[in-house]
Coordinates of C-alpha atoms in Angstrom, one line a residue:
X22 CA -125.0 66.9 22.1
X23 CA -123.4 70.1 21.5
X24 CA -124.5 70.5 18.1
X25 CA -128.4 70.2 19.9
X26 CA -127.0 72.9 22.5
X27 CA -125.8 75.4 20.2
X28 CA -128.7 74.5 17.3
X29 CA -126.2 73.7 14.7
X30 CA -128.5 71.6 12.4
X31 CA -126.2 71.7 10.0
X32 CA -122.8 70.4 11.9
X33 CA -125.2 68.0 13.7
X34 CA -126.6 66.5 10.6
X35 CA -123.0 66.6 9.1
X36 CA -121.8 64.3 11.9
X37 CA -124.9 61.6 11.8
X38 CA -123.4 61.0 8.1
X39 CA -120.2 60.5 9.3
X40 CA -121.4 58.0 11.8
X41 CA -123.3 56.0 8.8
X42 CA -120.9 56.7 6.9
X43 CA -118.7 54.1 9.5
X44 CA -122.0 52.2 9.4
X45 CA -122.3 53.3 13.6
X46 CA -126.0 52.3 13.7
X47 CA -127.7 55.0 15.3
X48 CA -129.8 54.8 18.5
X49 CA -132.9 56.7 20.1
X50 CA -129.9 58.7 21.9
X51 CA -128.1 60.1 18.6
X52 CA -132.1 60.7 17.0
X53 CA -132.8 62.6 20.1
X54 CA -129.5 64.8 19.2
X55 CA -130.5 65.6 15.7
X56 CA -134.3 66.5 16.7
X57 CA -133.0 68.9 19.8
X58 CA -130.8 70.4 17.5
X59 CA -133.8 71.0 15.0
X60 CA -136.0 72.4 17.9
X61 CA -133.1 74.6 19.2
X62 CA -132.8 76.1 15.7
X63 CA -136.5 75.7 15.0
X64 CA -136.1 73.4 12.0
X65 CA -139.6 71.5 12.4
X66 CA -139.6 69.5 9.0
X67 CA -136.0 68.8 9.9
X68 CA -136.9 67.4 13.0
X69 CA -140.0 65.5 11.6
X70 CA -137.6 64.0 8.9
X71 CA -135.4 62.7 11.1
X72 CA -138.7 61.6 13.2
X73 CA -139.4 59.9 10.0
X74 CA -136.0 58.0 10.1
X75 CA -136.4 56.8 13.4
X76 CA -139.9 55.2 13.0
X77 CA -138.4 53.7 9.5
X78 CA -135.4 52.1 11.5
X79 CA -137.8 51.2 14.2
X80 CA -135.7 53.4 16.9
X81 CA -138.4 53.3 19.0
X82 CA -139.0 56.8 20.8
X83 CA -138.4 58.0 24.4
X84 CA -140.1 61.1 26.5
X85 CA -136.6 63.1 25.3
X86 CA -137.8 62.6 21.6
X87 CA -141.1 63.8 22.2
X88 CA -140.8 66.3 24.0
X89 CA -137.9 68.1 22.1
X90 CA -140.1 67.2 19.1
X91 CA -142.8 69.4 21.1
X92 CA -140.3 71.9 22.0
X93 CA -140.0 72.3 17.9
X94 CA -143.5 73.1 17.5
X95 CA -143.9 75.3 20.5
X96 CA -141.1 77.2 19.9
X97 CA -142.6 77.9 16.2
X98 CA -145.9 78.7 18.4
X99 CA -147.4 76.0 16.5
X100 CA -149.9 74.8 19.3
X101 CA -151.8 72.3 17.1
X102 CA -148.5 70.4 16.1
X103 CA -147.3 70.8 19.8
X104 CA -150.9 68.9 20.8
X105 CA -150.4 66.4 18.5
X106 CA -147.1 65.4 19.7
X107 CA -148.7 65.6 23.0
X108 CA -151.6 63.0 22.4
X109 CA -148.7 60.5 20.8
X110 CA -147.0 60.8 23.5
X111 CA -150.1 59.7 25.5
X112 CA -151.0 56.6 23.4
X113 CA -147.6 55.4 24.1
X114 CA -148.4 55.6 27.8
X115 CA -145.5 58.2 28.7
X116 CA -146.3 60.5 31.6
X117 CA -145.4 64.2 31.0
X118 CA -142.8 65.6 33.3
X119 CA -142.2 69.3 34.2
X120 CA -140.7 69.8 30.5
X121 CA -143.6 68.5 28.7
X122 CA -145.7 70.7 30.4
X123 CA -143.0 73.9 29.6
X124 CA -143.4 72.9 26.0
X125 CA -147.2 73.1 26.2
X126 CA -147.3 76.0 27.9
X127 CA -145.0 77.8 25.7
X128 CA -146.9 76.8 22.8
X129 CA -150.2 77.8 24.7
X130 CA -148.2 81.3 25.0
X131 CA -147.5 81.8 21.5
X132 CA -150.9 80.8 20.3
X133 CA -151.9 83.2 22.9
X134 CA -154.7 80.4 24.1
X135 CA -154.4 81.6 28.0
X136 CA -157.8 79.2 28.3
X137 CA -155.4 75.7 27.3
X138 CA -152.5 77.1 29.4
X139 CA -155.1 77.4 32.7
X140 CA -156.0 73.8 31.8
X141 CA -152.6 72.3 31.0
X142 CA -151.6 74.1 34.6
X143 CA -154.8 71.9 35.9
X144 CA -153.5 68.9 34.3
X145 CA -149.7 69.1 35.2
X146 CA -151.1 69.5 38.6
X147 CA -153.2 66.4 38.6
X148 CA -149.8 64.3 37.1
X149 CA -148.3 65.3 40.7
X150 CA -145.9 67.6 38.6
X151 CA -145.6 71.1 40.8
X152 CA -145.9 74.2 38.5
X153 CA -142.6 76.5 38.5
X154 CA -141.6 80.0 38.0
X155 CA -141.0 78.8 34.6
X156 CA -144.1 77.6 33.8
X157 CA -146.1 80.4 35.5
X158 CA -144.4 82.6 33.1
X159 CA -145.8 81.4 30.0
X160 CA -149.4 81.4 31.8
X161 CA -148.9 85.1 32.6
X162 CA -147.5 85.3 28.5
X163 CA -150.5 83.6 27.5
X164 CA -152.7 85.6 29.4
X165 CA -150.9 88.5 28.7
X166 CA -151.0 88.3 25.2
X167 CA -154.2 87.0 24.7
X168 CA -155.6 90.1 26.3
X169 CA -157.0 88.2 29.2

Protein backbone atom coordinates (compact mmCIF):
# COMPACT_ATOMS: atom_id res chain seq x y z
CA UNK A 1 0.00 0.00 0.00
CA UNK A 2 2.70 2.42 0.35
CA UNK A 3 4.28 1.71 -2.77
CA UNK A 4 0.44 2.79 -4.44
CA UNK A 5 0.76 5.93 -2.01
CA UNK A 6 3.96 7.22 -3.06
CA UNK A 7 3.56 5.79 -6.96
CA UNK A 8 6.56 3.69 -6.80
CA UNK A 9 5.72 1.22 -9.73
CA UNK A 10 8.84 0.03 -9.67
CA UNK A 11 9.35 -0.99 -5.68
CA UNK A 12 5.68 -2.11 -5.99
CA UNK A 13 6.11 -4.40 -8.86
CA UNK A 14 9.56 -5.44 -7.20
CA UNK A 15 7.63 -6.71 -4.11
CA UNK A 16 4.59 -8.73 -6.06
CA UNK A 17 7.72 -10.88 -7.45
CA UNK A 18 8.92 -11.41 -4.15
CA UNK A 19 5.58 -12.60 -3.03
CA UNK A 20 5.41 -15.19 -6.13
CA UNK A 21 8.52 -15.70 -5.80
CA UNK A 22 7.30 -17.48 -2.12
CA UNK A 23 4.43 -18.60 -4.26
CA UNK A 24 1.96 -16.00 -1.82
CA UNK A 25 -0.96 -16.23 -4.24
CA UNK A 26 -2.10 -12.95 -4.83
CA UNK A 27 -5.53 -11.52 -4.21
CA UNK A 28 -7.91 -8.71 -5.62
CA UNK A 29 -6.31 -6.70 -2.52
CA UNK A 30 -2.48 -6.90 -3.61
CA UNK A 31 -3.87 -6.33 -7.63
CA UNK A 32 -5.51 -3.31 -6.35
CA UNK A 33 -1.98 -2.26 -4.87
CA UNK A 34 -0.01 -2.64 -8.09
CA UNK A 35 -2.90 -0.85 -10.31
CA UNK A 36 -3.05 2.28 -7.61
CA UNK A 37 0.44 2.43 -7.76
CA UNK A 38 0.30 2.56 -11.74
CA UNK A 39 -2.52 5.30 -11.62
CA UNK A 40 -0.56 7.28 -8.93
CA UNK A 41 2.48 7.32 -11.26
CA UNK A 42 0.26 7.29 -14.34
CA UNK A 43 1.55 4.00 -15.72
CA UNK A 44 -1.79 3.01 -17.75
CA UNK A 45 -0.34 -0.03 -19.76
CA UNK A 46 1.24 -0.99 -16.42
CA UNK A 47 -1.91 -0.99 -14.84
CA UNK A 48 -3.82 -2.70 -17.71
CA UNK A 49 -1.12 -5.39 -17.60
CA UNK A 50 -1.54 -6.22 -14.29
CA UNK A 51 -5.44 -5.81 -15.19
CA UNK A 52 -4.58 -8.44 -17.62
CA UNK A 53 -3.15 -10.72 -14.76
CA UNK A 54 -5.91 -10.51 -12.67
CA UNK A 55 -8.68 -11.51 -15.24
CA UNK A 56 -6.00 -14.48 -16.29
CA UNK A 57 -5.85 -15.73 -12.52
CA UNK A 58 -9.58 -15.11 -12.35
CA UNK A 59 -9.01 -12.43 -9.35
CA UNK A 60 -12.21 -11.27 -9.85
CA UNK A 61 -12.38 -7.35 -9.59
CA UNK A 62 -13.88 -4.97 -6.86
CA UNK A 63 -15.10 -1.04 -7.08
CA UNK A 64 -11.19 -0.27 -5.74
CA UNK A 65 -9.83 -1.96 -9.01
CA UNK A 66 -11.95 -0.01 -11.12
CA UNK A 67 -11.95 2.84 -10.03
CA UNK A 68 -8.11 3.30 -9.55
CA UNK A 69 -8.04 1.69 -13.02
CA UNK A 70 -10.25 4.91 -13.89
CA UNK A 71 -8.22 7.15 -11.84
CA UNK A 72 -5.20 5.86 -14.47
CA UNK A 73 -7.02 7.11 -17.41
CA UNK A 74 -8.36 10.29 -15.98
CA UNK A 75 -5.28 11.33 -14.63
CA UNK A 76 -3.67 10.81 -18.28
CA UNK A 77 -6.95 12.93 -19.32
CA UNK A 78 -7.87 9.98 -21.32
CA UNK A 79 -11.73 10.40 -21.01
CA UNK A 80 -12.51 7.58 -23.56
CA UNK A 81 -10.46 4.94 -21.60
CA UNK A 82 -11.84 6.43 -18.26
CA UNK A 83 -15.63 5.69 -19.89
CA UNK A 84 -14.83 2.48 -20.73
CA UNK A 85 -13.76 1.50 -17.47
CA UNK A 86 -16.89 3.16 -16.35
CA UNK A 87 -19.42 1.06 -18.46
CA UNK A 88 -17.46 -2.28 -17.14
CA UNK A 89 -17.92 -1.25 -14.12
CA UNK A 90 -21.68 -1.04 -14.82
CA UNK A 91 -22.14 -4.49 -16.50
CA UNK A 92 -20.72 -5.87 -13.38
CA UNK A 93 -23.59 -4.19 -11.43
CA UNK A 94 -21.20 -1.97 -9.13
CA UNK A 95 -22.69 1.34 -8.09
CA UNK A 96 -20.32 4.37 -8.43
CA UNK A 97 -19.55 6.04 -5.16
CA UNK A 98 -18.20 9.68 -4.70
CA UNK A 99 -14.67 8.46 -6.09
CA UNK A 100 -15.95 7.08 -9.23
CA UNK A 101 -17.60 10.13 -9.95
CA UNK A 102 -14.08 12.22 -9.02
CA UNK A 103 -12.40 10.03 -11.55
CA UNK A 104 -14.99 10.92 -14.23
CA UNK A 105 -15.07 14.24 -13.52
CA UNK A 106 -11.45 14.66 -13.63
CA UNK A 107 -11.18 13.02 -16.78
CA UNK A 108 -14.23 15.15 -18.04
CA UNK A 109 -11.72 18.14 -16.89
CA UNK A 110 -8.85 17.14 -18.79
CA UNK A 111 -10.74 16.35 -21.99
CA UNK A 112 -12.11 19.69 -21.30
CA UNK A 113 -15.87 18.16 -22.10
CA UNK A 114 -17.64 20.62 -19.39
CA UNK A 115 -21.02 19.12 -21.32
CA UNK A 116 -20.23 15.11 -19.78
CA UNK A 117 -19.04 16.69 -16.52
CA UNK A 118 -22.70 18.69 -16.20
CA UNK A 119 -24.12 15.22 -16.90
CA UNK A 120 -21.96 12.97 -14.76
CA UNK A 121 -22.93 15.79 -11.91
CA UNK A 122 -26.68 14.77 -13.01
CA UNK A 123 -25.94 11.28 -12.70
CA UNK A 124 -23.94 11.15 -9.41
CA UNK A 125 -26.86 13.02 -8.14
CA UNK A 126 -29.50 10.51 -9.25
CA UNK A 127 -27.07 7.46 -7.51
CA UNK A 128 -27.96 9.48 -4.19
CA UNK A 129 -24.13 10.41 -4.20
CA UNK A 130 -24.03 14.34 -2.92
CA UNK A 131 -21.58 16.38 -5.17
CA UNK A 132 -18.42 17.91 -3.05
CA UNK A 133 -16.13 20.75 -3.19
CA UNK A 134 -13.95 18.29 -4.87
CA UNK A 135 -16.02 17.39 -7.53
CA UNK A 136 -17.36 20.89 -8.19
CA UNK A 137 -13.87 21.72 -8.91
CA UNK A 138 -13.25 19.68 -11.83
CA UNK A 139 -16.78 21.01 -13.26
CA UNK A 140 -15.52 24.58 -12.86
CA UNK A 141 -11.92 22.95 -14.62
CA UNK A 142 -13.98 21.54 -17.17
CA UNK A 143 -15.87 24.47 -17.84
CA UNK A 144 -13.11 26.55 -17.48
CA UNK A 145 -11.00 25.12 -19.82
CA UNK A 146 -13.32 24.30 -22.25
CA UNK A 147 -14.15 27.92 -22.69
CA UNK A 148 -17.65 27.52 -21.45
Amino acid sequence: NACAKSGDVDLAFRVRDRMVDKEVTLDVVAYNSLIDACANSGAIKKAHQVWDQMKREQVQPDKITLTSLMRAHAKQGDLKGTLEVWDDMHLRGMLPDAQTFTCLLDACAKARNASLGETMMGWMREQGEQPNEVHFTALIDACVLGGD
